[in-house]
mmCIF file of C-alpha atoms in Angstrom:
data_model
loop_
_atom_site.group_PDB
_atom_site.id
_atom_site.type_symbol
_atom_site.label_atom_id
_atom_site.label_comp_id
_atom_site.label_asym_id
_atom_site.label_seq_id
_atom_site.Cartn_x
_atom_site.Cartn_y
_atom_site.Cartn_z
ATOM 1 C CA MET J 1 131.173 80.247 75.764
ATOM 2 C CA ASN J 2 127.482 80.279 74.844
ATOM 3 C CA ARG J 3 126.673 78.367 78.011
ATOM 4 C CA LYS J 4 128.436 81.019 80.108
ATOM 5 C CA LYS J 5 126.526 83.775 78.332
ATOM 6 C CA LYS J 6 123.229 82.023 79.013
ATOM 7 C CA GLN J 7 124.138 81.556 82.667
ATOM 8 C CA SER J 8 125.156 85.193 83.050
ATOM 9 C CA GLN J 9 121.989 86.300 81.289
ATOM 10 C CA LYS J 10 119.910 84.182 83.650
ATOM 11 C CA VAL J 11 121.643 85.634 86.710
ATOM 12 C CA GLY J 12 121.111 89.140 85.370
ATOM 13 C CA ASP J 13 117.413 88.505 84.854
ATOM 14 C CA GLU J 14 117.034 87.277 88.414
ATOM 15 C CA SER J 15 118.929 90.169 89.967
ATOM 16 C CA SER J 16 117.163 92.972 88.107
ATOM 17 C CA GLY J 17 113.633 94.277 88.153
ATOM 18 C CA ASP J 18 111.448 92.896 90.887
ATOM 19 C CA LEU J 19 112.493 93.279 94.508
ATOM 20 C CA ILE J 20 111.012 89.870 95.369
ATOM 21 C CA PRO J 21 113.050 86.944 93.998
ATOM 22 C CA LYS J 22 111.272 85.077 91.242
ATOM 23 C CA MET J 23 110.427 81.439 91.965
ATOM 24 C CA LYS J 24 109.201 78.696 89.691
ATOM 25 C CA LEU J 25 105.436 78.820 90.049
ATOM 26 C CA PRO J 26 102.557 77.332 88.074
ATOM 27 C CA LYS J 27 101.497 79.467 85.132
ATOM 28 C CA ARG J 28 98.269 80.576 86.793
ATOM 29 C CA LEU J 29 100.071 81.686 89.957
ATOM 30 C CA GLN J 30 102.757 83.316 87.826
ATOM 31 C CA LYS J 31 100.109 85.406 86.037
ATOM 32 C CA ILE J 32 98.597 86.458 89.351
ATOM 33 C CA ARG J 33 102.053 87.331 90.678
ATOM 34 C CA ASN J 34 102.903 89.464 87.670
ATOM 35 C CA ALA J 35 99.549 91.263 87.865
ATOM 36 C CA LEU J 36 99.996 92.270 91.514
ATOM 37 C CA PRO J 37 101.472 95.718 92.265
ATOM 38 C CA GLN J 38 104.820 95.847 94.029
ATOM 39 C CA GLN J 39 103.235 97.187 97.223
ATOM 40 C CA VAL J 40 100.815 94.242 97.397
ATOM 41 C CA LYS J 41 103.692 91.812 96.851
ATOM 42 C CA MET J 42 105.628 93.379 99.715
ATOM 43 C CA THR J 43 102.537 93.185 101.942
ATOM 44 C CA ILE J 44 102.102 89.477 101.189
ATOM 45 C CA LEU J 45 105.804 88.889 101.828
ATOM 46 C CA THR J 46 105.510 90.711 105.168
ATOM 47 C CA ILE J 47 102.515 88.580 106.192
ATOM 48 C CA LEU J 48 104.345 85.356 105.311
ATOM 49 C CA GLY J 49 107.415 86.551 107.202
ATOM 50 C CA PHE J 50 105.373 87.335 110.314
ATOM 51 C CA ALA J 51 103.611 83.960 110.111
ATOM 52 C CA PHE J 52 106.924 82.109 109.770
ATOM 53 C CA VAL J 53 108.646 83.939 112.642
ATOM 54 C CA PHE J 54 105.701 83.680 115.033
ATOM 55 C CA GLY J 55 105.237 80.029 114.055
ATOM 56 C CA LEU J 56 108.830 79.232 115.033
ATOM 57 C CA VAL J 57 108.544 81.207 118.272
ATOM 58 C CA GLY J 58 105.235 79.500 119.096
ATOM 59 C CA ILE J 59 106.669 76.023 118.500
ATOM 60 C CA PHE J 60 109.658 76.826 120.724
ATOM 61 C CA VAL J 61 107.473 78.210 123.547
ATOM 62 C CA LEU J 62 105.106 75.222 123.406
ATOM 63 C CA SER J 63 107.995 72.759 123.487
ATOM 64 C CA GLN J 64 109.482 74.496 126.527
ATOM 65 C CA PHE J 65 106.064 74.579 128.194
ATOM 66 C CA GLN J 66 105.611 70.841 127.655
ATOM 67 C CA GLU J 67 109.143 70.233 128.912
ATOM 68 C CA VAL J 68 108.299 71.951 132.192
ATOM 69 C CA LEU J 69 104.951 70.195 132.712
ATOM 70 C CA TYR J 70 106.088 66.716 131.676
ATOM 71 C CA GLY J 71 109.521 66.971 133.319
ATOM 72 C CA ARG J 72 108.438 65.585 136.692
ATOM 73 C CA ALA J 73 106.516 62.702 135.075
ATOM 74 C CA ARG J 74 109.509 61.911 132.853
ATOM 75 C CA ASN J 75 111.771 61.643 135.900
ATOM 76 C CA GLN J 76 109.268 59.353 137.599
ATOM 77 C CA VAL J 77 108.915 57.038 134.619
ATOM 78 C CA LEU J 78 112.716 56.742 134.335
ATOM 79 C CA ALA J 79 113.283 56.262 138.082
ATOM 80 C CA PRO J 80 112.661 52.469 138.187
ATOM 81 C CA PHE J 81 115.596 51.916 135.857
ATOM 82 C CA GLN J 82 118.029 54.200 137.681
ATOM 83 C CA THR J 83 120.136 52.848 140.553
ATOM 84 C CA ASP J 84 119.877 54.418 143.983
ATOM 85 C CA VAL J 85 122.644 54.897 146.545
ATOM 86 C CA SER J 86 122.647 51.184 147.459
ATOM 87 C CA GLY J 87 123.195 50.279 143.812
ATOM 88 C CA GLN J 88 119.710 48.842 143.303
ATOM 89 C CA GLY J 89 116.847 50.326 141.317
ATOM 90 C CA THR J 90 113.382 51.170 142.576
ATOM 91 C CA TYR J 91 110.604 49.160 140.986
ATOM 92 C CA ASN J 92 107.445 51.078 141.814
ATOM 93 C CA ASN J 93 104.753 51.452 139.093
ATOM 94 C CA THR J 94 106.227 48.755 136.891
ATOM 95 C CA LEU J 95 104.734 45.801 135.081
ATOM 96 C CA ASP J 96 105.890 42.979 132.862
ATOM 97 C CA TYR J 97 105.551 43.534 129.130
ATOM 98 C CA THR J 98 103.765 40.244 128.466
ATOM 99 C CA ALA J 99 101.816 39.195 125.415
ATOM 100 C CA THR J 100 98.601 40.324 127.089
ATOM 101 C CA MET J 101 100.060 43.751 127.767
ATOM 102 C CA LYS J 102 101.386 44.016 124.209
ATOM 103 C CA SER J 103 97.854 43.699 122.890
ATOM 104 C CA LYS J 104 96.784 46.696 125.007
ATOM 105 C CA ILE J 105 99.902 48.879 124.975
ATOM 106 C CA ASP J 106 102.038 49.324 121.878
ATOM 107 C CA LEU J 107 105.649 50.026 122.903
ATOM 108 C CA PRO J 108 107.696 48.891 119.889
ATOM 109 C CA HIS J 109 111.068 50.377 120.901
ATOM 110 C CA GLU J 110 113.097 50.130 124.067
ATOM 111 C CA ASN J 111 114.491 53.167 125.922
ATOM 112 C CA THR J 112 111.809 55.388 124.408
ATOM 113 C CA ILE J 113 109.161 57.415 126.247
ATOM 114 C CA TYR J 114 105.592 56.970 124.996
ATOM 115 C CA MET J 115 102.365 58.760 125.900
ATOM 116 C CA GLN J 116 99.121 56.874 125.324
ATOM 117 C CA LYS J 117 95.489 57.207 126.305
ATOM 118 C CA ILE J 118 93.992 54.151 128.016
ATOM 119 C CA GLU J 119 90.413 53.970 129.243
ATOM 120 C CA GLY J 120 90.040 57.765 129.277
ATOM 121 C CA ARG J 121 93.290 58.515 131.096
ATOM 122 C CA TRP J 122 96.741 59.479 129.807
ATOM 123 C CA PHE J 123 99.865 57.555 130.803
ATOM 124 C CA MET J 124 103.572 57.912 130.149
ATOM 125 C CA PHE J 125 105.422 54.607 129.486
ATOM 126 C CA TYR J 126 109.071 53.644 129.329
ATOM 127 C CA ARG J 127 110.291 50.109 128.461
ATOM 128 C CA GLN J 128 113.557 48.279 129.014
ATOM 129 C CA LYS J 129 113.442 44.730 127.743
ATOM 130 C CA ASP J 130 110.289 43.208 129.268
ATOM 131 C CA VAL J 131 109.913 45.672 132.126
ATOM 132 C CA VAL J 132 107.653 48.709 131.635
ATOM 133 C CA SER J 133 107.330 51.670 133.989
ATOM 134 C CA PHE J 134 104.348 54.013 133.837
ATOM 135 C CA VAL J 135 103.076 57.284 135.319
ATOM 136 C CA ASP J 136 99.575 58.757 135.200
ATOM 137 C CA ILE J 137 99.871 62.144 133.429
ATOM 138 C CA THR J 138 96.177 62.898 132.897
ATOM 139 C CA VAL J 139 96.310 66.166 134.863
ATOM 140 C CA GLU J 140 99.488 67.311 133.132
ATOM 141 C CA HIS J 141 98.080 66.456 129.696
ATOM 142 C CA GLN J 142 94.841 68.353 130.343
ATOM 143 C CA THR J 143 96.852 71.363 131.508
ATOM 144 C CA VAL J 144 98.977 71.227 128.357
ATOM 145 C CA GLU J 145 95.890 71.045 126.133
ATOM 146 C CA VAL J 146 94.230 74.022 127.843
ATOM 147 C CA TYR J 147 97.296 76.260 127.842
ATOM 148 C CA GLN J 148 98.384 75.109 124.399
ATOM 149 C CA THR J 149 95.084 76.353 122.953
ATOM 150 C CA ARG J 150 95.422 79.615 124.846
ATOM 151 C CA LEU J 151 99.013 80.103 123.699
ATOM 152 C CA ILE J 152 98.037 79.480 120.087
ATOM 153 C CA TRP J 153 95.313 82.118 120.363
ATOM 154 C CA ILE J 154 97.626 84.563 122.130
ATOM 155 C CA PHE J 155 100.392 84.173 119.549
ATOM 156 C CA SER J 156 97.929 84.365 116.664
ATOM 157 C CA LEU J 157 96.303 87.543 117.963
ATOM 158 C CA ALA J 158 99.701 89.052 118.812
ATOM 159 C CA ALA J 159 100.978 88.253 115.324
ATOM 160 C CA VAL J 160 97.906 89.821 113.697
ATOM 161 C CA ALA J 161 98.103 92.891 115.955
ATOM 162 C CA LEU J 162 101.817 93.398 115.316
ATOM 163 C CA LEU J 163 101.294 92.833 111.607
ATOM 164 C CA VAL J 164 98.548 95.461 111.465
ATOM 165 C CA ILE J 165 100.655 97.900 113.494
ATOM 166 C CA SER J 166 103.693 97.218 111.323
ATOM 167 C CA LEU J 167 101.789 97.711 108.060
ATOM 168 C CA THR J 168 100.082 100.837 109.391
ATOM 169 C CA LEU J 169 103.346 102.397 110.574
ATOM 170 C CA SER J 170 105.206 101.428 107.414
ATOM 171 C CA ARG J 171 102.505 102.953 105.219
ATOM 172 C CA ALA J 172 102.406 106.044 107.418
ATOM 173 C CA ASN J 173 106.186 106.380 107.132
ATOM 174 C CA MET J 174 106.131 105.737 103.395
ATOM 175 C CA ARG J 175 103.323 108.211 102.727
ATOM 176 C CA PRO J 176 105.479 111.381 102.982
ATOM 177 C CA ILE J 177 108.269 109.647 101.065
ATOM 178 C CA MET J 178 105.916 108.684 98.237
ATOM 179 C CA ARG J 179 104.353 112.151 98.296
ATOM 180 C CA SER J 180 107.793 113.738 98.103
ATOM 181 C CA TRP J 181 108.766 111.384 95.283
ATOM 182 C CA ARG J 182 105.620 112.263 93.303
ATOM 183 C CA GLN J 183 106.146 115.970 93.945
ATOM 184 C CA GLN J 184 109.746 115.646 92.808
ATOM 185 C CA ARG J 185 108.683 114.000 89.550
ATOM 186 C CA THR J 186 106.014 116.640 88.967
ATOM 187 C CA PHE J 187 108.456 119.403 89.872
ATOM 188 C CA VAL J 188 111.074 118.169 87.393
ATOM 189 C CA ALA J 189 108.489 117.792 84.619
ATOM 190 C CA ASP J 190 107.006 121.244 85.251
ATOM 191 C CA ALA J 191 110.446 122.858 85.495
ATOM 192 C CA ALA J 192 111.466 121.267 82.202
ATOM 193 C CA HIS J 193 108.295 122.621 80.593
ATOM 194 C CA GLU J 194 108.908 126.104 82.004
ATOM 195 C CA PHE J 195 112.435 126.116 80.601
ATOM 196 C CA LYS J 196 111.420 124.663 77.253
ATOM 197 C CA THR J 197 108.966 127.418 76.283
ATOM 198 C CA PRO J 198 111.302 130.444 76.632
ATOM 199 C CA MET J 199 114.213 128.487 75.193
ATOM 200 C CA THR J 200 112.109 127.703 72.121
ATOM 201 C CA VAL J 201 111.203 131.381 71.724
ATOM 202 C CA ILE J 202 114.847 132.410 72.045
ATOM 203 C CA GLN J 203 115.925 129.769 69.539
ATOM 204 C CA ASN J 204 113.315 130.869 66.993
ATOM 205 C CA ASN J 205 114.310 134.516 67.359
ATOM 206 C CA MET J 206 117.989 133.707 66.952
ATOM 207 C CA GLU J 207 117.316 131.602 63.850
ATOM 208 C CA ARG J 208 115.217 134.407 62.361
ATOM 209 C CA MET J 209 118.045 136.871 62.937
ATOM 210 C CA LEU J 210 120.578 134.489 61.358
ATOM 211 C CA GLU J 211 118.386 134.157 58.279
ATOM 212 C CA ARG J 212 118.632 137.949 57.770
ATOM 213 C CA PRO J 213 122.293 138.838 58.304
ATOM 214 C CA ASN J 214 121.990 142.177 56.461
ATOM 215 C CA ASP J 215 119.224 143.560 58.677
ATOM 216 C CA THR J 216 120.053 146.311 61.140
ATOM 217 C CA VAL J 217 119.296 146.224 64.850
ATOM 218 C CA MET J 218 116.218 148.349 64.261
ATOM 219 C CA ASP J 219 114.957 145.804 61.742
ATOM 220 C CA GLN J 220 115.284 143.048 64.341
ATOM 221 C CA VAL J 221 114.145 145.083 67.328
ATOM 222 C CA GLU J 222 111.038 142.933 67.839
ATOM 223 C CA SER J 223 113.061 139.701 67.937
ATOM 224 C CA VAL J 224 115.602 141.277 70.288
ATOM 225 C CA ALA J 225 112.844 142.558 72.581
ATOM 226 C CA ASN J 226 111.134 139.152 72.689
ATOM 227 C CA THR J 227 114.440 137.430 73.395
ATOM 228 C CA LEU J 228 115.228 139.870 76.194
ATOM 229 C CA THR J 229 111.792 139.281 77.709
ATOM 230 C CA GLU J 230 112.311 135.524 77.715
ATOM 231 C CA VAL J 231 115.807 135.886 79.182
ATOM 232 C CA ARG J 232 114.360 137.947 82.033
ATOM 233 C CA HIS J 233 111.690 135.314 82.489
ATOM 234 C CA LEU J 234 114.364 132.603 82.671
ATOM 235 C CA ASN J 235 116.410 134.670 85.104
ATOM 236 C CA GLN J 236 113.414 135.052 87.413
ATOM 237 C CA LEU J 237 112.585 131.355 87.087
ATOM 238 C CA VAL J 238 116.147 130.310 87.965
ATOM 239 C CA GLY J 239 116.130 132.648 90.968
ATOM 240 C CA ASP J 240 112.852 131.234 92.258
ATOM 241 C CA LEU J 241 114.013 127.663 91.711
ATOM 242 C CA LEU J 242 117.221 128.399 93.607
ATOM 243 C CA THR J 243 115.234 129.870 96.496
ATOM 244 C CA LEU J 244 112.973 126.813 96.698
ATOM 245 C CA ALA J 245 115.948 124.449 96.410
ATOM 246 C CA GLN J 246 117.624 126.195 99.343
ATOM 247 C CA ALA J 247 114.360 126.023 101.273
ATOM 248 C CA ASP J 248 114.106 122.261 100.647
ATOM 249 C CA ALA J 249 117.700 121.835 101.820
ATOM 250 C CA ASP J 250 116.849 123.584 105.137
ATOM 251 C CA ILE J 251 119.516 126.206 104.510
ATOM 252 C CA PRO J 252 118.943 129.142 106.942
ATOM 253 C CA LEU J 253 117.995 132.109 104.763
ATOM 254 C CA PHE J 254 116.376 134.424 107.314
ATOM 255 C CA ALA J 255 118.086 137.286 109.172
ATOM 256 C CA PHE J 256 115.659 138.586 111.796
ATOM 257 C CA ALA J 257 115.798 142.200 112.959
ATOM 258 C CA ASP J 258 113.462 145.017 114.060
ATOM 259 C CA PHE J 259 111.684 146.953 111.310
ATOM 260 C CA ASP J 260 108.536 148.987 110.710
ATOM 261 C CA LEU J 261 106.011 146.927 108.754
ATOM 262 C CA ALA J 262 103.714 149.937 108.170
ATOM 263 C CA LYS J 263 106.518 151.893 106.510
ATOM 264 C CA MET J 264 107.452 148.899 104.327
ATOM 265 C CA MET J 265 103.868 148.349 103.186
ATOM 266 C CA THR J 266 103.578 152.026 102.273
ATOM 267 C CA GLU J 267 106.734 151.789 100.138
ATOM 268 C CA VAL J 268 105.660 148.576 98.392
ATOM 269 C CA CYS J 269 102.183 149.955 97.759
ATOM 270 C CA GLY J 270 103.728 153.033 96.114
ATOM 271 C CA ILE J 271 105.746 150.818 93.761
ATOM 272 C CA PHE J 272 102.592 149.223 92.335
ATOM 273 C CA ARG J 273 100.367 152.303 92.327
ATOM 274 C CA PHE J 274 101.468 153.538 88.878
ATOM 275 C CA SER J 275 101.072 150.147 87.162
ATOM 276 C CA ALA J 276 97.649 149.753 88.808
ATOM 277 C CA GLU J 277 96.461 153.108 87.472
ATOM 278 C CA GLU J 278 97.527 152.121 83.945
ATOM 279 C CA ARG J 279 95.033 149.236 84.079
ATOM 280 C CA ASN J 280 92.280 151.291 85.731
ATOM 281 C CA GLN J 281 92.875 149.486 88.995
ATOM 282 C CA SER J 282 92.873 151.101 92.403
ATOM 283 C CA ILE J 283 95.110 150.107 95.279
ATOM 284 C CA SER J 284 94.417 151.276 98.841
ATOM 285 C CA LEU J 285 96.337 150.933 102.080
ATOM 286 C CA SER J 286 95.087 150.848 105.667
ATOM 287 C CA VAL J 287 97.854 150.551 108.288
ATOM 288 C CA PRO J 288 98.646 152.236 111.606
ATOM 289 C CA GLU J 289 101.269 154.980 111.705
ATOM 290 C CA GLN J 290 103.825 152.578 113.109
ATOM 291 C CA LEU J 291 103.830 148.796 113.300
ATOM 292 C CA LYS J 292 107.067 147.416 114.728
ATOM 293 C CA MET J 293 107.887 143.739 114.456
ATOM 294 C CA VAL J 294 110.863 141.374 114.289
ATOM 295 C CA GLY J 295 111.459 139.525 111.037
ATOM 296 C CA ASP J 296 113.495 139.297 107.872
ATOM 297 C CA GLU J 297 112.749 142.642 106.224
ATOM 298 C CA GLN J 298 113.819 141.560 102.733
ATOM 299 C CA ARG J 299 111.790 138.344 102.851
ATOM 300 C CA ILE J 300 108.678 140.138 104.148
ATOM 301 C CA ARG J 301 109.073 142.660 101.334
ATOM 302 C CA GLN J 302 109.353 139.760 98.875
ATOM 303 C CA LEU J 303 106.170 138.271 100.372
ATOM 304 C CA LEU J 304 104.231 141.521 99.920
ATOM 305 C CA VAL J 305 105.496 142.020 96.362
ATOM 306 C CA ILE J 306 104.430 138.496 95.385
ATOM 307 C CA LEU J 307 100.927 138.815 96.837
ATOM 308 C CA ILE J 308 100.242 142.357 95.559
ATOM 309 C CA ASP J 309 101.591 141.541 92.100
ATOM 310 C CA ASN J 310 99.480 138.376 92.053
ATOM 311 C CA ALA J 311 96.351 140.318 93.058
ATOM 312 C CA LEU J 312 96.847 143.008 90.398
ATOM 313 C CA LYS J 313 97.565 140.487 87.632
ATOM 314 C CA TYR J 314 94.602 138.203 88.192
ATOM 315 C CA ALA J 315 91.969 140.631 89.512
ATOM 316 C CA GLY J 316 91.477 142.163 86.073
ATOM 317 C CA GLU J 317 90.807 145.730 84.966
ATOM 318 C CA ASP J 318 88.592 148.102 86.980
ATOM 319 C CA SER J 319 89.263 146.050 90.099
ATOM 320 C CA GLN J 320 90.291 147.128 93.571
ATOM 321 C CA VAL J 321 93.175 145.824 95.660
ATOM 322 C CA LYS J 322 93.189 146.596 99.375
ATOM 323 C CA LEU J 323 96.067 146.190 101.856
ATOM 324 C CA GLN J 324 95.503 146.092 105.611
ATOM 325 C CA ALA J 325 97.732 145.457 108.618
ATOM 326 C CA GLU J 326 96.840 145.400 112.302
ATOM 327 C CA LEU J 327 97.915 144.034 115.652
ATOM 328 C CA ALA J 328 96.238 140.846 116.866
ATOM 329 C CA GLY J 329 97.569 140.142 120.344
ATOM 330 C CA ASN J 330 101.198 139.062 120.006
ATOM 331 C CA ASN J 331 100.781 138.685 116.248
ATOM 332 C CA VAL J 332 100.587 140.903 113.191
ATOM 333 C CA ARG J 333 97.673 140.307 110.817
ATOM 334 C CA ILE J 334 98.062 141.266 107.146
ATOM 335 C CA LEU J 335 95.181 141.196 104.647
ATOM 336 C CA ILE J 336 95.601 141.559 100.873
ATOM 337 C CA SER J 337 92.242 141.398 99.104
ATOM 338 C CA ASP J 338 91.003 142.026 95.575
ATOM 339 C CA THR J 339 87.636 142.288 93.852
ATOM 340 C CA GLY J 340 88.420 139.915 90.991
ATOM 341 C CA LYS J 341 86.459 136.861 89.946
ATOM 342 C CA GLY J 342 87.753 134.822 92.900
ATOM 343 C CA VAL J 343 89.204 131.335 93.265
ATOM 344 C CA SER J 344 87.318 128.035 93.456
ATOM 345 C CA ASP J 345 87.540 125.791 96.509
ATOM 346 C CA PHE J 346 89.477 123.225 94.468
ATOM 347 C CA ASP J 347 92.054 125.817 93.387
ATOM 348 C CA LYS J 348 92.423 127.053 96.977
ATOM 349 C CA LYS J 349 93.773 123.634 97.963
ATOM 350 C CA HIS J 350 96.502 123.798 95.300
ATOM 351 C CA LEU J 351 97.361 127.512 95.167
ATOM 352 C CA PHE J 352 100.623 127.005 97.035
ATOM 353 C CA ASP J 353 101.727 124.001 94.966
ATOM 354 C CA ARG J 354 104.729 124.613 92.785
ATOM 355 C CA PHE J 355 103.967 125.514 89.153
ATOM 356 C CA TYR J 356 100.233 125.520 89.867
ATOM 357 C CA ARG J 357 98.213 128.138 87.986
ATOM 358 C CA VAL J 358 94.510 128.908 88.292
ATOM 359 C CA ASP J 359 94.299 130.451 84.810
ATOM 360 C CA LYS J 360 96.705 128.434 82.695
ATOM 361 C CA ALA J 361 95.717 130.265 79.505
ATOM 362 C CA ARG J 362 96.992 133.581 80.885
ATOM 363 C CA SER J 363 100.196 132.244 82.425
ATOM 364 C CA ARG J 364 102.472 133.364 79.603
ATOM 365 C CA SER J 365 100.799 136.734 79.121
ATOM 366 C CA THR J 366 101.063 137.617 82.812
ATOM 367 C CA GLY J 367 104.669 136.482 82.978
ATOM 368 C CA GLY J 368 104.125 134.151 85.935
ATOM 369 C CA HIS J 369 105.433 130.631 86.252
ATOM 370 C CA GLY J 370 103.557 129.346 89.306
ATOM 371 C CA LEU J 371 106.301 129.576 91.947
ATOM 372 C CA GLY J 372 105.451 132.890 93.603
ATOM 373 C CA LEU J 373 102.864 131.607 96.062
ATOM 374 C CA SER J 374 105.083 128.636 96.960
ATOM 375 C CA ILE J 375 107.818 131.105 97.921
ATOM 376 C CA ALA J 376 105.260 133.253 99.782
ATOM 377 C CA LYS J 377 104.185 130.275 101.881
ATOM 378 C CA TRP J 378 107.825 129.398 102.588
ATOM 379 C CA VAL J 379 108.505 132.973 103.806
ATOM 380 C CA VAL J 380 105.479 132.844 106.117
ATOM 381 C CA GLN J 381 106.434 129.439 107.516
ATOM 382 C CA GLY J 382 110.010 130.663 108.007
ATOM 383 C CA HIS J 383 108.567 133.299 110.350
ATOM 384 C CA ARG J 384 106.469 130.665 112.160
ATOM 385 C CA GLY J 385 103.347 132.211 110.683
ATOM 386 C CA VAL J 386 100.212 131.089 108.859
ATOM 387 C CA ILE J 387 98.826 132.056 105.449
ATOM 388 C CA ASN J 388 95.228 131.366 104.398
ATOM 389 C CA VAL J 389 93.104 132.041 101.320
ATOM 390 C CA LYS J 390 89.532 133.292 101.715
ATOM 391 C CA ASP J 391 86.784 134.701 99.537
ATOM 392 C CA THR J 392 86.219 138.446 99.325
ATOM 393 C CA LYS J 393 82.562 139.424 99.546
ATOM 394 C CA PRO J 394 80.768 139.783 97.179
ATOM 395 C CA HIS J 395 83.548 138.421 94.931
ATOM 396 C CA GLY J 396 87.312 138.228 94.885
ATOM 397 C CA THR J 397 90.138 136.670 96.874
ATOM 398 C CA THR J 398 91.732 137.579 100.212
ATOM 399 C CA PHE J 399 95.116 136.384 101.467
ATOM 400 C CA GLU J 400 95.380 136.463 105.259
ATOM 401 C CA ILE J 401 98.843 136.303 106.841
ATOM 402 C CA VAL J 402 99.381 136.030 110.593
ATOM 403 C CA LEU J 403 102.976 136.527 111.787
ATOM 404 C CA PRO J 404 104.424 136.606 115.323
ATOM 405 C CA ARG J 405 105.676 140.056 116.305
ATOM 406 C CA SER J 406 108.837 138.625 117.876
ATOM 407 C CA GLN J 407 111.443 136.212 116.538
ATOM 408 C CA LYS J 408 114.840 135.045 117.683
ATOM 409 C CA LYS J 409 117.289 137.543 116.229
ATOM 410 C CA VAL J 410 119.665 135.122 114.538
ATOM 411 C CA ASN J 411 121.922 136.074 111.663
ATOM 412 C CA PRO J 412 122.226 132.976 109.437
ATOM 413 C CA GLN J 413 125.570 134.131 108.067
ATOM 414 C CA LYS J 414 127.289 133.778 111.438
#
């Protein structure tokens, strides 16, 4: 019973963990093997595999090449011992295997073909009893040596070239997979953190209310208000996560139709005007009287709300936010700029990453969770557009969106 357990344990150890089967190696090699990353191990295994396969192919090709070149000489050396039509053999290029010849030519076995070099020339010999036939194969042997060297070089260079191409393509193909895997891990960790904070606040408020069962609603109004705020925050977070999950799944979420972008921007600007005035901020709008385009009206509205809200939150008090829209050929160009403190070049590269925040200390106070700009970029890309981040002179940030005026009018629900 114990023996079976040990055997099963040993099989389990071999089948789990490392992708490369473990072999019995010296301790020093074992330490080196364990210290190597998995990717390096796979690279070494690939190199050994290529060397083995090309070695076998090279040996086969060389053997066939020699078979072709030495075939005629082999037939000639066997001809003296083969009967012709009259029933008698031909005895050209033969000699007696005497004691004198044995001292010069070593042919220990009968019915065996030998190749030997004598006085600078190569010969093929075949012996039956005391009769030896021979053929001069110097030319054939020199040809084999020349082409054998060339074939070895050709196969070696081809193996190296294919190996480099294979490793390059495999790494290129694995790069987006590894990037997606890292982003997925980061996304899960950040999402868990975003959920944990409001859930902790809600739990603390609920426990505080349970500790005071005789208090009225007015006595607990602060706890109720905080809980409601966190619930709204969670609701927004879940909605944004659902939107991004649907975007990752390539679910069609755009319904394109004609609408007036100038009218929409005027409406959205009016929504934020009151909240901007409360913080001594000014918001201005510069659009033509009419700006028709084809797009998903609700998604474009969501895009504008995200960018304007982001500008007002992070520009600070006594700042200015300016909205512009204009035609640019067959495209529509939208500019949303502020006069805040601006964004560093490093932050510009990561602004559209999920859960990324420039000012992490103010994330909770502003109510953001770092998904808005990711959704904004997805909306722009869904319209086959481009979004860029620039600096506002003398200071501040400008978001530039370029969208095509026309889209295929496809209703995703049909």
